[in-house]
């Protein structure tokens, strides 16, 4: 079986006693090397949610715990998938004007310390609501 290297995501990543992580939950274009980072954040979030719940006496398949995992991961996985898809589409547009716009954008990022730091933090997976496992 083969599937295209583009942005796709499962409409739901949890069900009865089931949680999807990594590429089973979402696939993104490898343009920015973010797929593994996303998967590790899924693992960290799921572990944290399940450990919190079990400390409260809930069992790991508890529907509220799984729903919390789904809520936690949905914004991050959608925004990274959407951003990498947009970058991929932007760089696929042929012609001089799009090429000039891309050069201008890359130059602006290179010159701006703030923008550069923002993109570096995003690329290293150091932004947003990180699970404790990845903050250590
Ligand atoms: C060309 C390319 C370049 C990439 N570059 C980067 C990068 O630079 N940085 C980055 O962070 N990410 C990158 N990625 C993305 C990264 O490889 C994936 O996001 C990551 O491997 C997903 O991990 P996973 O464990 O979810 O899935 P996978 O790595 O796909 O692991 C799933 C495993 O399950 C096995 N499996 C499947 N079906 C079954 C079954 N029925 N029974 C038993 N086993 C099964 C598969 O054989 C596989 O070993 C890239 C991806 C591609 C395609």
Short mmCIF file of N, CA and C and ligand atoms in Angstrom, two decimals:
data_model
loop_
_atom_site.label_atom_id
_atom_site.label_comp_id
_atom_site.label_asym_id
_atom_site.label_seq_id
_atom_site.Cartn_x
_atom_site.Cartn_y
_atom_site.Cartn_z
N UNK A 1 0.85 -1.20 0.00
CA UNK A 1 0.00 0.00 0.00
C UNK A 1 0.88 1.25 0.00
N UNK A 2 0.48 2.27 -0.69
CA UNK A 2 1.23 3.52 -0.65
C UNK A 2 0.25 4.67 -0.42
N UNK A 3 0.75 5.74 0.16
CA UNK A 3 -0.12 6.91 0.32
C UNK A 3 0.71 8.17 0.11
N UNK A 4 0.07 9.23 -0.36
CA UNK A 4 0.82 10.42 -0.77
C UNK A 4 1.45 11.16 0.41
N UNK A 5 2.58 11.84 0.13
CA UNK A 5 3.25 12.64 1.15
C UNK A 5 2.58 14.01 1.21
N UNK A 6 1.43 14.06 1.83
CA UNK A 6 0.79 15.38 1.99
C UNK A 6 0.03 15.40 3.32
N UNK A 7 -0.66 16.51 3.54
CA UNK A 7 -1.35 16.71 4.82
C UNK A 7 -2.65 15.90 4.86
N UNK A 8 -2.74 15.00 5.81
CA UNK A 8 -4.00 14.29 6.02
C UNK A 8 -4.10 13.97 7.51
N UNK A 9 -5.30 13.92 8.00
CA UNK A 9 -5.46 13.61 9.43
C UNK A 9 -6.73 12.81 9.65
N UNK A 10 -6.69 11.96 10.67
CA UNK A 10 -7.89 11.18 11.00
C UNK A 10 -8.92 12.14 11.59
N UNK A 11 -10.18 12.03 11.17
CA UNK A 11 -11.20 12.93 11.71
C UNK A 11 -11.31 12.82 13.23
N UNK A 12 -11.09 11.64 13.77
CA UNK A 12 -11.10 11.45 15.23
C UNK A 12 -9.88 10.62 15.60
N UNK A 13 -9.21 10.96 16.71
CA UNK A 13 -8.03 10.17 17.08
C UNK A 13 -8.27 9.32 18.33
N UNK A 14 -9.50 9.36 18.86
CA UNK A 14 -9.82 8.45 19.96
C UNK A 14 -11.18 7.79 19.71
N UNK A 15 -11.33 6.63 20.29
CA UNK A 15 -12.62 5.94 20.27
C UNK A 15 -12.65 5.09 21.53
N UNK A 16 -13.59 4.16 21.57
CA UNK A 16 -13.70 3.36 22.79
C UNK A 16 -12.40 2.58 23.06
N UNK A 17 -11.69 2.93 24.12
CA UNK A 17 -10.44 2.29 24.52
C UNK A 17 -9.41 2.28 23.40
N UNK A 18 -9.40 3.37 22.62
CA UNK A 18 -8.48 3.46 21.49
C UNK A 18 -7.95 4.89 21.37
N UNK A 19 -6.64 5.03 21.17
CA UNK A 19 -6.06 6.35 20.92
C UNK A 19 -5.04 6.21 19.79
N UNK A 20 -5.12 7.08 18.81
CA UNK A 20 -4.15 7.07 17.71
C UNK A 20 -3.02 8.05 18.04
N UNK A 21 -1.79 7.64 17.70
CA UNK A 21 -0.64 8.54 17.87
C UNK A 21 0.17 8.54 16.58
N UNK A 22 1.04 9.53 16.44
CA UNK A 22 1.98 9.56 15.32
C UNK A 22 1.27 9.58 13.97
N UNK A 23 1.93 8.94 13.00
CA UNK A 23 1.41 8.98 11.64
C UNK A 23 0.07 8.25 11.50
N UNK A 24 -0.31 7.46 12.48
CA UNK A 24 -1.65 6.84 12.43
C UNK A 24 -2.71 7.91 12.62
N UNK A 25 -2.34 9.01 13.31
CA UNK A 25 -3.31 10.07 13.58
C UNK A 25 -3.24 11.18 12.54
N UNK A 26 -2.03 11.42 12.00
CA UNK A 26 -1.87 12.55 11.07
C UNK A 26 -0.65 12.32 10.20
N UNK A 27 -0.71 12.76 8.99
CA UNK A 27 0.47 12.70 8.12
C UNK A 27 0.71 14.09 7.57
N UNK A 28 1.98 14.48 7.50
CA UNK A 28 2.28 15.80 6.94
C UNK A 28 3.39 15.68 5.92
N UNK A 29 3.52 16.68 5.07
CA UNK A 29 4.60 16.67 4.08
C UNK A 29 5.94 16.78 4.83
N UNK A 30 6.96 16.00 4.42
CA UNK A 30 8.22 16.02 5.19
C UNK A 30 9.08 17.27 4.96
N UNK A 31 8.51 18.31 4.36
CA UNK A 31 9.28 19.51 3.98
C UNK A 31 10.02 20.12 5.18
N UNK A 32 9.42 20.10 6.35
CA UNK A 32 10.06 20.77 7.49
C UNK A 32 10.52 19.78 8.56
N UNK A 33 10.47 18.48 8.27
CA UNK A 33 10.94 17.48 9.22
C UNK A 33 10.23 17.55 10.57
N UNK A 34 8.90 17.59 10.54
CA UNK A 34 8.15 17.78 11.79
C UNK A 34 7.33 16.56 12.20
N UNK A 35 7.31 15.53 11.33
CA UNK A 35 6.44 14.38 11.60
C UNK A 35 6.77 13.65 12.89
N UNK A 36 8.05 13.41 13.10
CA UNK A 36 8.46 12.68 14.31
C UNK A 36 8.19 13.53 15.56
N UNK A 37 8.50 14.85 15.46
CA UNK A 37 8.22 15.75 16.59
C UNK A 37 6.75 15.68 17.01
N UNK A 38 5.87 15.73 16.01
CA UNK A 38 4.43 15.67 16.30
C UNK A 38 4.09 14.37 17.03
N UNK A 39 4.66 13.26 16.52
CA UNK A 39 4.38 11.95 17.12
C UNK A 39 4.88 11.88 18.56
N UNK A 40 6.07 12.46 18.81
CA UNK A 40 6.60 12.43 20.18
C UNK A 40 5.71 13.26 21.11
N UNK A 41 5.18 14.38 20.59
CA UNK A 41 4.29 15.19 21.44
C UNK A 41 2.98 14.43 21.72
N UNK A 42 2.52 13.64 20.73
CA UNK A 42 1.34 12.78 20.97
C UNK A 42 1.62 11.82 22.12
N UNK A 43 2.79 11.16 22.05
CA UNK A 43 3.14 10.16 23.08
C UNK A 43 3.20 10.83 24.45
N UNK A 44 3.91 11.99 24.51
CA UNK A 44 4.05 12.70 25.78
C UNK A 44 2.70 13.10 26.35
N UNK A 45 1.81 13.61 25.49
CA UNK A 45 0.50 14.06 25.97
C UNK A 45 -0.33 12.87 26.44
N UNK A 46 -0.29 11.77 25.68
CA UNK A 46 -1.10 10.61 26.06
C UNK A 46 -0.62 10.03 27.39
N UNK A 47 0.71 9.91 27.54
CA UNK A 47 1.26 9.38 28.79
C UNK A 47 0.83 10.26 29.97
N UNK A 48 0.91 11.58 29.77
CA UNK A 48 0.58 12.51 30.87
C UNK A 48 -0.90 12.42 31.25
N UNK A 49 -1.75 12.40 30.23
CA UNK A 49 -3.19 12.33 30.49
C UNK A 49 -3.55 11.02 31.21
N UNK A 50 -2.97 9.91 30.74
CA UNK A 50 -3.29 8.61 31.36
C UNK A 50 -2.74 8.54 32.79
N UNK A 51 -1.51 9.06 32.99
CA UNK A 51 -0.92 9.00 34.34
C UNK A 51 -1.74 9.87 35.30
N UNK A 52 -2.14 11.08 34.85
CA UNK A 52 -2.98 11.95 35.70
C UNK A 52 -4.27 11.22 36.10
N UNK A 53 -4.90 10.59 35.11
CA UNK A 53 -6.18 9.90 35.35
C UNK A 53 -6.02 8.74 36.30
N UNK A 54 -4.95 7.98 36.12
CA UNK A 54 -4.76 6.80 36.97
C UNK A 54 -4.46 7.21 38.41
N UNK A 55 -3.79 8.36 38.58
CA UNK A 55 -3.56 8.87 39.94
C UNK A 55 -4.90 9.18 40.62
N UNK A 56 -5.90 9.54 39.81
CA UNK A 56 -7.23 9.85 40.36
C UNK A 56 -8.11 8.60 40.48
N UNK A 57 -7.55 7.45 40.10
CA UNK A 57 -8.29 6.20 40.22
C UNK A 57 -9.08 5.83 38.97
N UNK A 58 -8.90 6.59 37.89
CA UNK A 58 -9.60 6.24 36.64
C UNK A 58 -8.83 5.15 35.91
N UNK A 59 -9.51 4.40 35.09
CA UNK A 59 -8.79 3.37 34.33
C UNK A 59 -8.35 3.99 32.99
N UNK A 60 -7.27 3.45 32.37
CA UNK A 60 -6.65 4.12 31.22
C UNK A 60 -7.58 4.32 30.02
N UNK A 61 -8.59 3.48 29.89
CA UNK A 61 -9.49 3.62 28.75
C UNK A 61 -10.62 4.60 28.98
N UNK A 62 -10.59 5.31 30.10
CA UNK A 62 -11.69 6.22 30.45
C UNK A 62 -11.94 7.24 29.32
N UNK A 63 -13.21 7.38 28.94
CA UNK A 63 -13.56 8.23 27.79
C UNK A 63 -13.17 9.69 28.01
N UNK A 64 -13.28 10.18 29.25
CA UNK A 64 -12.92 11.59 29.51
C UNK A 64 -11.43 11.82 29.33
N UNK A 65 -10.62 10.83 29.74
CA UNK A 65 -9.17 10.97 29.57
C UNK A 65 -8.82 11.01 28.09
N UNK A 66 -9.43 10.10 27.34
CA UNK A 66 -9.12 10.04 25.90
C UNK A 66 -9.58 11.32 25.21
N UNK A 67 -10.73 11.85 25.65
CA UNK A 67 -11.23 13.10 25.05
C UNK A 67 -10.27 14.25 25.35
N UNK A 68 -9.68 14.24 26.57
CA UNK A 68 -8.72 15.29 26.94
C UNK A 68 -7.48 15.20 26.04
N UNK A 69 -7.03 13.96 25.81
CA UNK A 69 -5.89 13.75 24.90
C UNK A 69 -6.22 14.30 23.51
N UNK A 70 -7.40 14.01 23.01
CA UNK A 70 -7.78 14.46 21.66
C UNK A 70 -7.82 15.99 21.59
N UNK A 71 -8.41 16.62 22.62
CA UNK A 71 -8.48 18.09 22.63
C UNK A 71 -7.09 18.70 22.66
N UNK A 72 -6.24 18.13 23.50
CA UNK A 72 -4.88 18.66 23.68
C UNK A 72 -4.11 18.63 22.36
N UNK A 73 -4.22 17.52 21.62
CA UNK A 73 -3.40 17.35 20.43
C UNK A 73 -3.98 17.96 19.16
N UNK A 74 -5.27 18.29 19.16
CA UNK A 74 -5.88 18.66 17.87
C UNK A 74 -5.33 19.97 17.31
N UNK A 75 -5.15 21.00 18.16
CA UNK A 75 -4.69 22.30 17.63
C UNK A 75 -3.27 22.18 17.08
N UNK A 76 -2.39 21.55 17.85
CA UNK A 76 -0.99 21.41 17.44
C UNK A 76 -0.88 20.63 16.13
N UNK A 77 -1.53 19.47 16.06
CA UNK A 77 -1.35 18.65 14.86
C UNK A 77 -1.97 19.34 13.64
N UNK A 78 -3.10 20.06 13.87
CA UNK A 78 -3.70 20.75 12.72
C UNK A 78 -2.81 21.92 12.28
N UNK A 79 -2.31 22.71 13.24
CA UNK A 79 -1.56 23.90 12.84
C UNK A 79 -0.23 23.53 12.18
N UNK A 80 0.47 22.50 12.69
CA UNK A 80 1.73 22.09 12.05
C UNK A 80 1.43 21.52 10.66
N UNK A 81 0.40 20.70 10.55
CA UNK A 81 0.03 20.12 9.25
C UNK A 81 -0.35 21.19 8.25
N UNK A 82 -1.14 22.16 8.71
CA UNK A 82 -1.59 23.23 7.83
C UNK A 82 -0.39 24.09 7.38
N UNK A 83 0.50 24.41 8.34
CA UNK A 83 1.65 25.28 8.02
C UNK A 83 2.60 24.58 7.03
N UNK A 84 2.90 23.30 7.27
CA UNK A 84 3.82 22.61 6.35
C UNK A 84 3.18 22.43 4.98
N UNK A 85 1.86 22.24 4.96
CA UNK A 85 1.16 22.12 3.68
C UNK A 85 1.22 23.45 2.92
N UNK A 86 1.02 24.56 3.65
CA UNK A 86 1.04 25.88 3.02
C UNK A 86 2.44 26.18 2.47
N UNK A 87 3.49 25.85 3.26
CA UNK A 87 4.87 26.10 2.79
C UNK A 87 5.15 25.28 1.54
N UNK A 88 4.72 24.02 1.58
CA UNK A 88 4.94 23.14 0.44
C UNK A 88 4.26 23.69 -0.82
N UNK A 89 3.01 24.15 -0.66
CA UNK A 89 2.27 24.69 -1.82
C UNK A 89 2.93 25.97 -2.32
N UNK A 90 3.36 26.81 -1.37
CA UNK A 90 4.00 28.09 -1.73
C UNK A 90 5.26 27.84 -2.56
N UNK A 91 6.06 26.85 -2.14
CA UNK A 91 7.31 26.59 -2.85
C UNK A 91 7.09 25.82 -4.16
N UNK A 92 5.88 25.35 -4.38
CA UNK A 92 5.60 24.60 -5.61
C UNK A 92 5.09 25.52 -6.73
N UNK A 93 4.81 26.80 -6.40
CA UNK A 93 4.28 27.70 -7.43
C UNK A 93 5.42 28.14 -8.35
N UNK A 94 5.30 27.87 -9.66
CA UNK A 94 6.39 28.26 -10.57
C UNK A 94 6.32 29.76 -10.92
N UNK A 95 7.39 30.29 -11.48
CA UNK A 95 7.39 31.67 -11.98
C UNK A 95 8.28 32.59 -11.18
N UNK A 96 8.58 33.75 -11.82
CA UNK A 96 9.54 34.68 -11.20
C UNK A 96 8.94 35.41 -10.00
N UNK A 97 7.66 35.82 -10.13
CA UNK A 97 7.06 36.60 -9.04
C UNK A 97 6.98 35.78 -7.75
N UNK A 98 6.41 34.55 -7.81
CA UNK A 98 6.38 33.74 -6.58
C UNK A 98 7.78 33.50 -6.02
N UNK A 99 8.76 33.33 -6.93
CA UNK A 99 10.13 33.09 -6.49
C UNK A 99 10.67 34.33 -5.76
N UNK A 100 10.34 35.54 -6.30
CA UNK A 100 10.80 36.78 -5.66
C UNK A 100 10.13 36.94 -4.29
N UNK A 101 8.84 36.61 -4.20
CA UNK A 101 8.13 36.71 -2.92
C UNK A 101 8.77 35.76 -1.90
N UNK A 102 9.11 34.56 -2.35
CA UNK A 102 9.74 33.58 -1.44
C UNK A 102 11.10 34.09 -0.96
N UNK A 103 11.88 34.65 -1.91
CA UNK A 103 13.20 35.18 -1.52
C UNK A 103 13.06 36.30 -0.51
N UNK A 104 12.05 37.19 -0.76
CA UNK A 104 11.82 38.31 0.15
C UNK A 104 11.46 37.77 1.55
N UNK A 105 10.56 36.77 1.58
CA UNK A 105 10.12 36.19 2.86
C UNK A 105 11.26 35.55 3.61
N UNK A 106 12.09 34.77 2.88
CA UNK A 106 13.23 34.11 3.54
C UNK A 106 14.22 35.15 4.06
N UNK A 107 14.42 36.22 3.27
CA UNK A 107 15.34 37.28 3.69
C UNK A 107 14.81 37.97 4.94
N UNK A 108 13.49 38.22 4.99
CA UNK A 108 12.90 38.89 6.15
C UNK A 108 13.09 38.04 7.40
N UNK A 109 12.89 36.73 7.27
CA UNK A 109 13.09 35.83 8.42
C UNK A 109 14.55 35.87 8.86
N UNK A 110 15.45 35.84 7.87
CA UNK A 110 16.89 35.84 8.18
C UNK A 110 17.30 37.12 8.93
N UNK A 111 16.66 38.26 8.55
CA UNK A 111 17.06 39.55 9.16
C UNK A 111 16.42 39.78 10.53
N UNK A 112 15.25 39.17 10.75
CA UNK A 112 14.52 39.45 11.99
C UNK A 112 14.87 38.40 13.06
N UNK A 113 15.50 38.86 14.13
CA UNK A 113 15.85 37.94 15.22
C UNK A 113 14.61 37.26 15.79
N UNK A 114 13.53 38.05 15.95
CA UNK A 114 12.31 37.51 16.55
C UNK A 114 11.72 36.41 15.68
N UNK A 115 11.58 36.69 14.36
CA UNK A 115 10.98 35.70 13.45
C UNK A 115 11.85 34.44 13.38
N UNK A 116 13.15 34.66 13.35
CA UNK A 116 14.07 33.52 13.26
C UNK A 116 13.92 32.62 14.48
N UNK A 117 13.89 33.26 15.67
CA UNK A 117 13.73 32.48 16.91
C UNK A 117 12.40 31.74 16.91
N UNK A 118 11.32 32.45 16.43
CA UNK A 118 9.98 31.84 16.39
C UNK A 118 10.02 30.55 15.54
N UNK A 119 10.59 30.65 14.32
CA UNK A 119 10.61 29.48 13.44
C UNK A 119 11.53 28.38 14.00
N UNK A 120 12.63 28.79 14.63
CA UNK A 120 13.52 27.77 15.21
C UNK A 120 12.83 27.03 16.36
N UNK A 121 12.11 27.78 17.21
CA UNK A 121 11.39 27.13 18.32
C UNK A 121 10.32 26.18 17.78
N UNK A 122 9.62 26.65 16.72
CA UNK A 122 8.59 25.78 16.11
C UNK A 122 9.24 24.50 15.57
N UNK A 123 10.36 24.69 14.83
CA UNK A 123 11.02 23.54 14.19
C UNK A 123 11.57 22.56 15.22
N UNK A 124 12.02 23.09 16.38
CA UNK A 124 12.56 22.20 17.41
C UNK A 124 11.46 21.62 18.29
N UNK A 125 10.22 22.02 18.01
CA UNK A 125 9.10 21.51 18.80
C UNK A 125 9.11 22.04 20.21
N UNK A 126 9.57 23.30 20.39
CA UNK A 126 9.70 23.86 21.74
C UNK A 126 8.62 24.90 22.05
N UNK A 127 7.56 24.96 21.24
CA UNK A 127 6.54 25.98 21.49
C UNK A 127 5.22 25.31 21.85
N UNK A 128 4.29 26.13 22.35
CA UNK A 128 2.95 25.61 22.65
C UNK A 128 2.91 24.88 23.98
N UNK A 129 1.81 24.18 24.19
CA UNK A 129 1.54 23.49 25.46
C UNK A 129 2.23 22.13 25.43
N UNK A 130 3.50 22.10 25.84
CA UNK A 130 4.29 20.86 25.75
C UNK A 130 3.99 19.91 26.91
N UNK A 131 3.92 18.60 26.64
CA UNK A 131 3.78 17.64 27.73
C UNK A 131 5.03 17.67 28.61
N UNK A 132 4.87 17.31 29.90
CA UNK A 132 5.99 17.35 30.85
C UNK A 132 7.17 16.51 30.35
N UNK A 133 6.87 15.39 29.70
CA UNK A 133 7.92 14.50 29.21
C UNK A 133 8.89 15.22 28.28
N UNK A 134 8.38 16.20 27.53
CA UNK A 134 9.24 16.90 26.57
C UNK A 134 9.79 18.20 27.13
N UNK A 135 9.35 18.57 28.34
CA UNK A 135 9.88 19.79 28.95
C UNK A 135 11.11 19.48 29.79
N UNK A 136 11.29 18.22 30.14
CA UNK A 136 12.39 17.84 31.06
C UNK A 136 13.75 18.06 30.40
C1 LIG B 1 10.63 10.96 3.16
C2 LIG B 1 10.32 11.28 4.59
C3 LIG B 1 11.19 12.09 5.32
C4 LIG B 1 10.89 12.43 6.65
N1 LIG B 1 11.76 13.23 7.33
C5 LIG B 1 11.48 13.55 8.61
C6 LIG B 1 12.38 14.37 9.35
O1 LIG B 1 13.42 14.83 8.87
N2 LIG B 1 12.05 14.67 10.64
C7 LIG B 1 10.90 14.20 11.23
O2 LIG B 1 10.63 14.51 12.40
N3 LIG B 1 10.05 13.41 10.54
C8 LIG B 1 10.31 13.07 9.26
N4 LIG B 1 9.45 12.26 8.57
C9 LIG B 1 8.25 11.78 9.23
C10 LIG B 1 8.55 10.61 10.18
O3 LIG B 1 9.29 9.62 9.48
C11 LIG B 1 7.21 10.04 10.65
O4 LIG B 1 6.40 11.09 11.14
C12 LIG B 1 7.45 9.03 11.79
O5 LIG B 1 8.27 7.97 11.35
C13 LIG B 1 6.09 8.48 12.25
O6 LIG B 1 6.33 7.51 13.25
P1 LIG B 1 5.23 6.45 13.58
O7 LIG B 1 5.84 5.57 14.62
O8 LIG B 1 3.94 7.14 13.88
O9 LIG B 1 4.95 5.64 12.23
P2 LIG B 1 5.97 4.75 11.40
O10 LIG B 1 7.39 5.24 11.54
O11 LIG B 1 5.39 4.67 10.02
O12 LIG B 1 5.91 3.36 12.12
C14 LIG B 1 4.80 2.50 11.98
C15 LIG B 1 5.31 1.09 12.06
O13 LIG B 1 4.20 0.21 12.13
C16 LIG B 1 4.44 -0.86 11.24
N5 LIG B 1 3.13 -1.41 10.87
C17 LIG B 1 2.25 -0.92 9.97
N6 LIG B 1 1.16 -1.70 9.89
C18 LIG B 1 1.37 -2.70 10.79
C19 LIG B 1 0.59 -3.82 11.18
N7 LIG B 1 -0.62 -4.07 10.65
N8 LIG B 1 1.13 -4.66 12.09
C20 LIG B 1 2.33 -4.42 12.65
N9 LIG B 1 3.11 -3.37 12.31
C21 LIG B 1 2.62 -2.52 11.39
C22 LIG B 1 5.20 -0.26 10.08
O14 LIG B 1 5.93 -1.27 9.39
C23 LIG B 1 6.13 0.70 10.82
O15 LIG B 1 7.32 0.09 11.25
C24 LIG B 1 9.71 11.92 7.25
C25 LIG B 1 8.85 11.09 6.52
C26 LIG B 1 9.15 10.78 5.21
C27 LIG B 1 8.21 9.87 4.46
#
